[in-house]
Coordinates of C-alpha atoms in Angstrom, one line a residue:
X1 CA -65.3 135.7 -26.5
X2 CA -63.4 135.4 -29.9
X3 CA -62.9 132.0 -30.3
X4 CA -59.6 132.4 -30.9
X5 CA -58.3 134.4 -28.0
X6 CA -54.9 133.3 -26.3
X7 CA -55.7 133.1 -22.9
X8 CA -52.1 134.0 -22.2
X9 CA -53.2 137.2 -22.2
X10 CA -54.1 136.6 -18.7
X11 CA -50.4 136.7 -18.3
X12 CA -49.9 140.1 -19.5
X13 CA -49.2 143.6 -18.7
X14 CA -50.1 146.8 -20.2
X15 CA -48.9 150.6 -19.7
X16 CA -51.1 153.2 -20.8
X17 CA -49.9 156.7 -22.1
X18 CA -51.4 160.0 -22.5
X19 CA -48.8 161.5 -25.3
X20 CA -49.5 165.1 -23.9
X21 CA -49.1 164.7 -20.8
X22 CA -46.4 161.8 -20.2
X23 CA -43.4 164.0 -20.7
X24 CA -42.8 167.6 -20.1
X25 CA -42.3 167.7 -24.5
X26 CA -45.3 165.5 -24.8
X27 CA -43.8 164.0 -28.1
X28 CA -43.5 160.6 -29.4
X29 CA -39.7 161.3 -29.0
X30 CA -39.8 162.1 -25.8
X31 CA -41.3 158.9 -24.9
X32 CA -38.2 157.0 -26.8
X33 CA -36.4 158.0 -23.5
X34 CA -38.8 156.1 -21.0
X35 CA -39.1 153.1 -22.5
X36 CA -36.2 151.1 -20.4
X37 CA -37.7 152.2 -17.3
X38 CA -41.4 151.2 -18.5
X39 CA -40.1 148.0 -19.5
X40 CA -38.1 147.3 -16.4
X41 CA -41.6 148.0 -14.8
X42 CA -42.7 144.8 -15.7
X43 CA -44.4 145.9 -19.7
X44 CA -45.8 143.4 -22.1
X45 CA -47.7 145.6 -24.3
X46 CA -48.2 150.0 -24.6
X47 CA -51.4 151.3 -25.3
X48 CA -51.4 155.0 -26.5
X49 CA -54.3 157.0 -26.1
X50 CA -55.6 158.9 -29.5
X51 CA -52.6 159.8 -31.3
X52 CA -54.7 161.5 -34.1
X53 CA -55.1 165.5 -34.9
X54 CA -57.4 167.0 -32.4
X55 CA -60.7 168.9 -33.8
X56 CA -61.1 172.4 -32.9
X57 CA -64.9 173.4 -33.1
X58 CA -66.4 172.8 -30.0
X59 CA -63.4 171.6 -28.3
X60 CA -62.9 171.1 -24.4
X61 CA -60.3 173.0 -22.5
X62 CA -57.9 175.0 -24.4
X63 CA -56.1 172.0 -26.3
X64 CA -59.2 169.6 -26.9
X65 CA -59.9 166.0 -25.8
X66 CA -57.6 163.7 -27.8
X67 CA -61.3 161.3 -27.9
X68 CA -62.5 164.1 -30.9
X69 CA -60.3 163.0 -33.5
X70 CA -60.3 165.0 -36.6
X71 CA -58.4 162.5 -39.2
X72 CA -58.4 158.1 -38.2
X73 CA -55.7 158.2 -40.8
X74 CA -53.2 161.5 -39.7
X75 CA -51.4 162.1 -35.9
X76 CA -51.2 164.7 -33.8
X77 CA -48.9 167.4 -35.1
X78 CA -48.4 168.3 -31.4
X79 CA -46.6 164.7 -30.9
X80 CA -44.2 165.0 -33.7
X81 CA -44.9 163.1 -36.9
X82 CA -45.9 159.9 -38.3
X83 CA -41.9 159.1 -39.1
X84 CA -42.0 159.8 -35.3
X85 CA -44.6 157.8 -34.3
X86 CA -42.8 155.0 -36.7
X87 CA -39.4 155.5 -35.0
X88 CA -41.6 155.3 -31.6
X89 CA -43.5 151.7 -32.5
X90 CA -39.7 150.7 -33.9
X91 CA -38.2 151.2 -30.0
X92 CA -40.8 149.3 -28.4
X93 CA -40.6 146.4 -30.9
X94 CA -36.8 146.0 -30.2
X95 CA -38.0 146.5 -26.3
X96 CA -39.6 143.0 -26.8
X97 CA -43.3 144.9 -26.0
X98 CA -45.9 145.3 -28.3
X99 CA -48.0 148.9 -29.2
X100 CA -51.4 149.4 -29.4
X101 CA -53.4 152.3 -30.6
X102 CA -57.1 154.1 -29.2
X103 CA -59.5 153.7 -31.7
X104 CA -62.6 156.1 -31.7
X105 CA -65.1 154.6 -33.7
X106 CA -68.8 156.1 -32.5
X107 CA -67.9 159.4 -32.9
X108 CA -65.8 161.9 -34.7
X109 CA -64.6 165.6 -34.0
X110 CA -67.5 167.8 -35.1
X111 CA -64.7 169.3 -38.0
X112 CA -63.1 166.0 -38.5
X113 CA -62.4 165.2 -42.6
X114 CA -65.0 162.7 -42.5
X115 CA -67.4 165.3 -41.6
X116 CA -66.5 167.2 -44.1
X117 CA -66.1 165.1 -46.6
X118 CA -69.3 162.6 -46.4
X119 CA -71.9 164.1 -43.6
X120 CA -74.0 160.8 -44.9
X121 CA -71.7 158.9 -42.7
X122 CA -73.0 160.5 -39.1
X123 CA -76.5 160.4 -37.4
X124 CA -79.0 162.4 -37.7
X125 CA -80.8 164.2 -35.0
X126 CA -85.2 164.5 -35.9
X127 CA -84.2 167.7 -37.0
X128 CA -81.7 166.7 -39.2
X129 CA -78.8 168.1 -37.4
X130 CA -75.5 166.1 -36.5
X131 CA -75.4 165.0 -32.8
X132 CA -75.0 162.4 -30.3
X133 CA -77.4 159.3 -29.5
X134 CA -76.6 159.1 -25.9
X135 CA -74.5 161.4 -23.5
X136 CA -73.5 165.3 -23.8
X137 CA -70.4 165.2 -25.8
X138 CA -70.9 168.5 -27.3
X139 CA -67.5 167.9 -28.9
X140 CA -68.0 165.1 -30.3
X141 CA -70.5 163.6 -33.5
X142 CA -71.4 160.1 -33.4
X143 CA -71.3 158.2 -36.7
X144 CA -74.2 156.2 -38.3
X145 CA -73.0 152.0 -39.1
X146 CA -76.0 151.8 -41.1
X147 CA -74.2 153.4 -44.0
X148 CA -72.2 150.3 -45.2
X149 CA -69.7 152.6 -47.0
X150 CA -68.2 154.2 -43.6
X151 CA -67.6 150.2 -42.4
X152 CA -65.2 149.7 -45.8
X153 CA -63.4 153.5 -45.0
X154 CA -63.2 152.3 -40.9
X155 CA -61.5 149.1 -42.0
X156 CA -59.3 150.4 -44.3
X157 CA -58.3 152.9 -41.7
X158 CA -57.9 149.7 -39.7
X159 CA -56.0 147.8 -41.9
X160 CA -53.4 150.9 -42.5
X161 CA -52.8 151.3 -38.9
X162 CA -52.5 147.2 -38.3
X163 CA -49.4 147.2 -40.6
X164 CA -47.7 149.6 -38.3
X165 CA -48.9 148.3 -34.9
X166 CA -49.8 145.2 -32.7
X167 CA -53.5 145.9 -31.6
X168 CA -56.4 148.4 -31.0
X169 CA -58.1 149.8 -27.8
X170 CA -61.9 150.4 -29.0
X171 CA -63.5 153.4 -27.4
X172 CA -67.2 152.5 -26.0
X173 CA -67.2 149.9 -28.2
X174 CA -70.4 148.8 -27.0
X175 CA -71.9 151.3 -28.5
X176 CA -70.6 150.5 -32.5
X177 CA -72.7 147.5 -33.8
X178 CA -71.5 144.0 -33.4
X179 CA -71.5 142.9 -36.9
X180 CA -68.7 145.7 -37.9
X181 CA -66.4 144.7 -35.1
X182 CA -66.6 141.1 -36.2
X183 CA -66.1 141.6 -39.6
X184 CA -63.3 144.5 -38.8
X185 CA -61.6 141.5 -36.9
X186 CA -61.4 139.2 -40.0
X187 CA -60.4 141.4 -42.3
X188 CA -57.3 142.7 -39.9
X189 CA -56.1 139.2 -39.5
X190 CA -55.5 139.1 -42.7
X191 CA -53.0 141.8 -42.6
X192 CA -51.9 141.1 -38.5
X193 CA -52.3 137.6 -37.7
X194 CA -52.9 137.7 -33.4
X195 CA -54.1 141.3 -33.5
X196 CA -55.0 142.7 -30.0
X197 CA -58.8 143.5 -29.7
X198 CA -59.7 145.4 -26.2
X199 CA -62.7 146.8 -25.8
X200 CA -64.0 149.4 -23.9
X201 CA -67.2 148.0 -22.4
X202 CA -69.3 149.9 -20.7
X203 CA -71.0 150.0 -17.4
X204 CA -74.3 147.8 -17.3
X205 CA -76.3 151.1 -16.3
X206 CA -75.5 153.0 -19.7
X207 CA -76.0 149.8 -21.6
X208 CA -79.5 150.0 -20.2
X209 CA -79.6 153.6 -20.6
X210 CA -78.7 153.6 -24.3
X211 CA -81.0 150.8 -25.1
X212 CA -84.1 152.5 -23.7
X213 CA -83.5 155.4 -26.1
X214 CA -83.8 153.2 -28.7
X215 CA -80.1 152.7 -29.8
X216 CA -77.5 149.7 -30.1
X217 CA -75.9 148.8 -27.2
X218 CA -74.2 145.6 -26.2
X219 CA -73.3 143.8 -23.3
X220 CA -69.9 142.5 -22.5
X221 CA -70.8 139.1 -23.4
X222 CA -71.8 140.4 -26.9
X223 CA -68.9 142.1 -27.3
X224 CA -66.5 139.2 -26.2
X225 CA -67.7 137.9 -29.3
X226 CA -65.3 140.1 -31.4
X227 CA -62.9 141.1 -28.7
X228 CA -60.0 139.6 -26.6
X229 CA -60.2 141.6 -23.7
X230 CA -62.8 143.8 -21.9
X231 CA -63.3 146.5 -19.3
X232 CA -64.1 145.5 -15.7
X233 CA -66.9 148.3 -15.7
X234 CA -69.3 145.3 -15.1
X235 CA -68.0 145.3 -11.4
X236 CA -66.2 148.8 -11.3
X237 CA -69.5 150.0 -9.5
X238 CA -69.2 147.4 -6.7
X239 CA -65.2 148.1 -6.4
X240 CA -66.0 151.7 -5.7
X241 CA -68.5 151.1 -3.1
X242 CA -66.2 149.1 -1.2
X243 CA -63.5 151.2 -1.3
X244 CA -65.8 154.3 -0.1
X245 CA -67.0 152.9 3.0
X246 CA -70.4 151.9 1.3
X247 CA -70.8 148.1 0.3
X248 CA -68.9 145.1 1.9
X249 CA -66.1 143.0 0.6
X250 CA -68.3 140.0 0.1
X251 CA -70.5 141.9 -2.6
X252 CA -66.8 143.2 -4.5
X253 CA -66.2 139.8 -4.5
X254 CA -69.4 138.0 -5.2
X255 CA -69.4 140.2 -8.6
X256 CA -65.8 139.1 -9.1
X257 CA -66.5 135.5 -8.9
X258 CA -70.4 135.8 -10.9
X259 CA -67.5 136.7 -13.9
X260 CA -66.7 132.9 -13.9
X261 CA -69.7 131.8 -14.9
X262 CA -71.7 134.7 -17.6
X263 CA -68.7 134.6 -19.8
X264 CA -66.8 131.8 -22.0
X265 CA -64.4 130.1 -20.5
X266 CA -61.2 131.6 -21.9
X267 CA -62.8 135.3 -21.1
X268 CA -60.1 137.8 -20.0
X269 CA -60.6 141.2 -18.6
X270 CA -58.6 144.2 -17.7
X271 CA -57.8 144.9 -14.8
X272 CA -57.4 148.0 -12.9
X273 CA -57.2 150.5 -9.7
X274 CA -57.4 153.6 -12.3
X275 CA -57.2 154.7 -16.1
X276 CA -57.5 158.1 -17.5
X277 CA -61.4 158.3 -17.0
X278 CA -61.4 157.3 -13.6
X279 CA -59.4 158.8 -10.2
X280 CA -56.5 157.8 -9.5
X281 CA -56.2 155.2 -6.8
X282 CA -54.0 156.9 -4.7
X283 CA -56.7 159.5 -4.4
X284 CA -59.3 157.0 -3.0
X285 CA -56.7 154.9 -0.9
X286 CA -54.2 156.9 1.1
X287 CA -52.8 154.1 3.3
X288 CA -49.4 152.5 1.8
X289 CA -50.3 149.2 3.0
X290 CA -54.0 148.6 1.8
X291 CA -52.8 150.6 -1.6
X292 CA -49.8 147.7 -2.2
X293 CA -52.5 145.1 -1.1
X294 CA -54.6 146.4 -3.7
X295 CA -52.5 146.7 -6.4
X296 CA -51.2 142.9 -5.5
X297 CA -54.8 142.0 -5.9
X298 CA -55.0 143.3 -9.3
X299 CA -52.2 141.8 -10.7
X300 CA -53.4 138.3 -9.1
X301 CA -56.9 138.2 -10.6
X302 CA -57.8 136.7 -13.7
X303 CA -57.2 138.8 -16.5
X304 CA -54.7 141.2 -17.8
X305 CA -53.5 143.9 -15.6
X306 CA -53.4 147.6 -16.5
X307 CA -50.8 149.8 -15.2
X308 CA -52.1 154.1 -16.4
X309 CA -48.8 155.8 -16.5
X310 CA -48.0 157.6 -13.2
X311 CA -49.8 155.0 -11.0
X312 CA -46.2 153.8 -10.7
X313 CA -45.2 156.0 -8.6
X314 CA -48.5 157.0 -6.6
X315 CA -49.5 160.0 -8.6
X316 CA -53.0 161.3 -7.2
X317 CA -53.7 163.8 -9.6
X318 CA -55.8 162.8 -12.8
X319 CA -53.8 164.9 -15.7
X320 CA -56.5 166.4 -17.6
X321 CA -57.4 165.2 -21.2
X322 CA -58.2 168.8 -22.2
X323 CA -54.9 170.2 -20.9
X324 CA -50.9 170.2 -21.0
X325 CA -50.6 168.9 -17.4
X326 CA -47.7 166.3 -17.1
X327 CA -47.3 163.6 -14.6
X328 CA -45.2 164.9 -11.3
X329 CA -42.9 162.1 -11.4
X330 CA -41.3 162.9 -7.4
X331 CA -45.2 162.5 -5.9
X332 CA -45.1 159.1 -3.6
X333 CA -43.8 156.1 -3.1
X334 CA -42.1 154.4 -5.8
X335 CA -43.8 151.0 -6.5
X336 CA -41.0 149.6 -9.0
X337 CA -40.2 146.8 -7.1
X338 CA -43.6 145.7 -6.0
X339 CA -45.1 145.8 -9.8
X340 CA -42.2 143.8 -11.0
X341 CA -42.1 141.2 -8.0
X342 CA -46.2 140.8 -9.2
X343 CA -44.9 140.7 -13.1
X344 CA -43.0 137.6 -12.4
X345 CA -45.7 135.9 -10.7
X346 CA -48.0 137.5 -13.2
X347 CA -46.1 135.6 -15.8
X348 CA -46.4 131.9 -14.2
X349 CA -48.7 129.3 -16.6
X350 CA -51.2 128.7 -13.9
X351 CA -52.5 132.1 -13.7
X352 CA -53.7 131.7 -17.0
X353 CA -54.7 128.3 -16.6
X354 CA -55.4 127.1 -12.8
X355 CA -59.0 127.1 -11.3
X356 CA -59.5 130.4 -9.9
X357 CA -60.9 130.6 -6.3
X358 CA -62.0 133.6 -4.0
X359 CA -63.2 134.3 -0.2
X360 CA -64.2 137.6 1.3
X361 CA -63.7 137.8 5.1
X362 CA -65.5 141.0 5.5
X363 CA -64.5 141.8 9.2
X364 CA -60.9 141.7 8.4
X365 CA -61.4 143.0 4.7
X366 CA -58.8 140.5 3.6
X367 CA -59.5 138.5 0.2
X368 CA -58.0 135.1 0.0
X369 CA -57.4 133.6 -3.9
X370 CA -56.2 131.1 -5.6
X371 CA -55.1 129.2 -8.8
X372 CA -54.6 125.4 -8.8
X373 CA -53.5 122.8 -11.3
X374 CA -53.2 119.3 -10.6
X375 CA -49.2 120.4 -9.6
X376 CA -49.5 123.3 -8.3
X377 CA -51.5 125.9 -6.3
X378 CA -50.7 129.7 -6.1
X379 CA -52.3 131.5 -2.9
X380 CA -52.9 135.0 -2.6
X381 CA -53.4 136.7 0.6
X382 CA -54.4 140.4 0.3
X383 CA -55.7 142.9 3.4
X384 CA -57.2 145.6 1.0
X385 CA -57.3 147.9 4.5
X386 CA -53.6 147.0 5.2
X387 CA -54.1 145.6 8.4
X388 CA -52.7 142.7 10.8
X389 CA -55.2 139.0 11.0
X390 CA -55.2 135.7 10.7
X391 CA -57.6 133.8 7.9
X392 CA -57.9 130.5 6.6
X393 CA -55.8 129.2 3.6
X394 CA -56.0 126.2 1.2
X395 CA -52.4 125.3 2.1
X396 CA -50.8 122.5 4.5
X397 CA -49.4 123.4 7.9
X398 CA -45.8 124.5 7.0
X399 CA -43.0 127.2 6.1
X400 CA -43.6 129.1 3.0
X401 CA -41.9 132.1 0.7
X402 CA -43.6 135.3 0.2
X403 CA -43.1 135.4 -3.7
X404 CA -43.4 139.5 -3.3
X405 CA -41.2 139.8 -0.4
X406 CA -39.3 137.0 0.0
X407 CA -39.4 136.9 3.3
X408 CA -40.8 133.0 5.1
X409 CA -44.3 133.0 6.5
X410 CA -45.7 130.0 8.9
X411 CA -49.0 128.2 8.0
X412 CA -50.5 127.1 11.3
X413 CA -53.8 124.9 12.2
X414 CA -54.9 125.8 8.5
X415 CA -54.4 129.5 9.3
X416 CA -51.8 132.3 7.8
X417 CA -51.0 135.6 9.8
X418 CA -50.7 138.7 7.8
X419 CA -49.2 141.7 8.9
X420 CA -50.4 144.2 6.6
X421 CA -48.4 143.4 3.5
X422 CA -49.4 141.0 0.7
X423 CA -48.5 137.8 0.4
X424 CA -48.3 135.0 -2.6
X425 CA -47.7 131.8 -2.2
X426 CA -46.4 128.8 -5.0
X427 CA -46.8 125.2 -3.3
X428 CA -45.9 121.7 -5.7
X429 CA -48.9 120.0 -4.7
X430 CA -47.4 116.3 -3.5
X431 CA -44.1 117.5 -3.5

């Protein structure tokens, strides 16, 4: 972990946005007009996917993946301009939110300037040809960190974009050495002082996988040490197989809690049901209840939470990153009121601070969490397959208010009874 992380950031929220794809224009513009409604949602900070110009040789689909950029230093003519894009980071500013950016640094487009302009830069295949290390991204070129001269162009780029915005989302950062990102961090603070850092981890399996060919790969607890925030690919594996039917509860949750202990003690990770390389949650869950139970558990674990534009309102379709395919707005239920009922008890000191507890009951699939401080403990009470039991809590027989509905739930011989929905409890300890 960077030593000097805020682990308020446990107490934060980010929206992600696919440019393309978020609006029926797909422009920065456009976007200007849904920023009261994302910050209603309960925002702290936007994360845009690759804003950049889009490479053309090789590309995927019939518009290209937005993750082969062609110029770090340019945008997307598509979205409008850099004035635009300006204009766009202005808005959110005044919003009270912050913006951060996708950064791409393992690979470029295979006719990006850089290419072009110093093929030195990128690895080299035995036969001397440009390629990729690991992975068939036949869009895509990966770039070689041995050349010291592509680390001082990377943080320039770096430094341009951190006068403009708050932070930077690193693309499989695991797989661009450790020594850059620490260095890229120090030189950006000069420039941004509390820069964002989140870093696209990746899943233990390709870490392995890379490192048997012979290539730099690091583990999440390496890559805490330049980073704020990392993926929760460490355990996505485990959430899947719960969610499909094919692991229990109790081995979700035993990864969830291992967490505590392999990484420093101010770690924070993101958390989420979904994100533009992954299915949309409403396409694995179809029940209303154990979908709100889920997304209340998210919120309530340890980290910061991750909202993928469209979630909001149960989309199940994954818009395509090759394609113009924009979010269908009118699809499900509108979860408005449940995301900012979990914002505000997203925002309270003790998630970021209390010890954090968790038990699986596997026969009911319920998970039951907690924070505590020496004044206060915050329950959680979540049936992830939305259904009615009764399960032990840490609390004292009593009445209580359901911070997410409002409504008064009993406490009896140690026990609280769930009907379906989610429930989170505050209690003054001593009161």
């Amino acid at each position: 972990m960077a030593l000097c992380t805020e682990i308020s950031l446990r107490n934060q929220v980010i929206y992600s946005i696919y440019v393309r794809n978020h609006t029926m224009e797909g422009t920065f513009k456009a976007i200007e007009k849904d920023l009261d409604r994302i910050k209603a949602l309960g925002t702290d900070v936007i994360w845009f996917l690759p804003i950049h110009p889009i490479g053309v040789e090789g590309k995927k689909g019939s518009l290209g993946c937005p993750y082969a950029i062609k110029d770090y230093r340019k945008v997307n003519p598509e979205y409008g301009t850099l004035e635009d894009f300006q204009h766009l980071v202005e808005a959110i500013h005044k919003k009270d939110m912050k913006c951060i950016i996708d950064v791409v640094y393992n690979h470029t487009a295979i006719d990006s300037v850089l290419a072009k302009e110093h093929k030195e830069y990128f690895y080299k295949k035995e036969d001397g040809s440009l390629g990729n290390k690991a992975g068939d991204w036949a869009d895509v070129i990966d770039l070689d960190y041995q050349n010291k001269a592509l680390w001082d162009y990377q943080i320039e780029t770096l430094k341009m974009w951190a006068k403009l915005v708050d932070g930077v989302r690193c693309d499989v950062a695991s797989l661009v050495p450790l020594a850059f990102w620490l260095e890229a961090r120090s030189e950006v603070e000069k420039i941004h002082p509390g820069f964002i850092w989140l870093a696209e981890s990746v899943h233990p399996g390709f870490v392995k996988y890379v490192r048997h060919l012979g290539f730099n790969a690091c583990s999440d607890s390496e890559v805490y040490q330049a980073f704020d925030i990392t993926y929760d690919y460490d355990i996505w594996d485990e959430f899947v197989a719960y969610i499909e039917g094919k692991a229990t509860l109790t081995s979700y949750i035993t990864a969830l809690k291992k967490q505590e202990v392999i990484y420093p003690s101010n770690y924070v990770k993101l958390r989420c049901l979904e994100n533009h390389d992954q299915a949309r949650i409403k396409q694995r869950v179809q029940d209303e209840k154990a979908l709100k139970n889920l997304t209340a558990f998210m919120y309530f674990q340890k980290g910061t939470a991750l909202i993928y534009g469209g979630q909001e309102v149960e989309a199940e379709h994954t818009p395509s990153l090759f394609e113009k395919e924009p979010i269908n707005w009118e699809t499900g239920h509108d979860l408005t009121h449940l995301l900012q009922a979990l914002y505000n008890i997203k925002k309270q000191d003790i998630v970021a601070k209390g010890n954090y507890e968790l038990e699986a009951y596997d026969e009911a699939h319920i998970v039951v969490g907690s924070y505590q401080t020496k004044e206060q403990i915050l329950v959680g009470l979540f049936t992830l397959k939305g259904k009615e039991a009764c399960v032990k809590v840490p609390l004292q027989d009593g009445s209580y208010i359901n911070l997410i509905s409002k409504e008064k739930v009993e406490v009896t011989g140690g026990l609280l009874k769930t009907f379906g929905e989610p429930i989170i409890i505050s209690h003054t300890i001593n009161e």
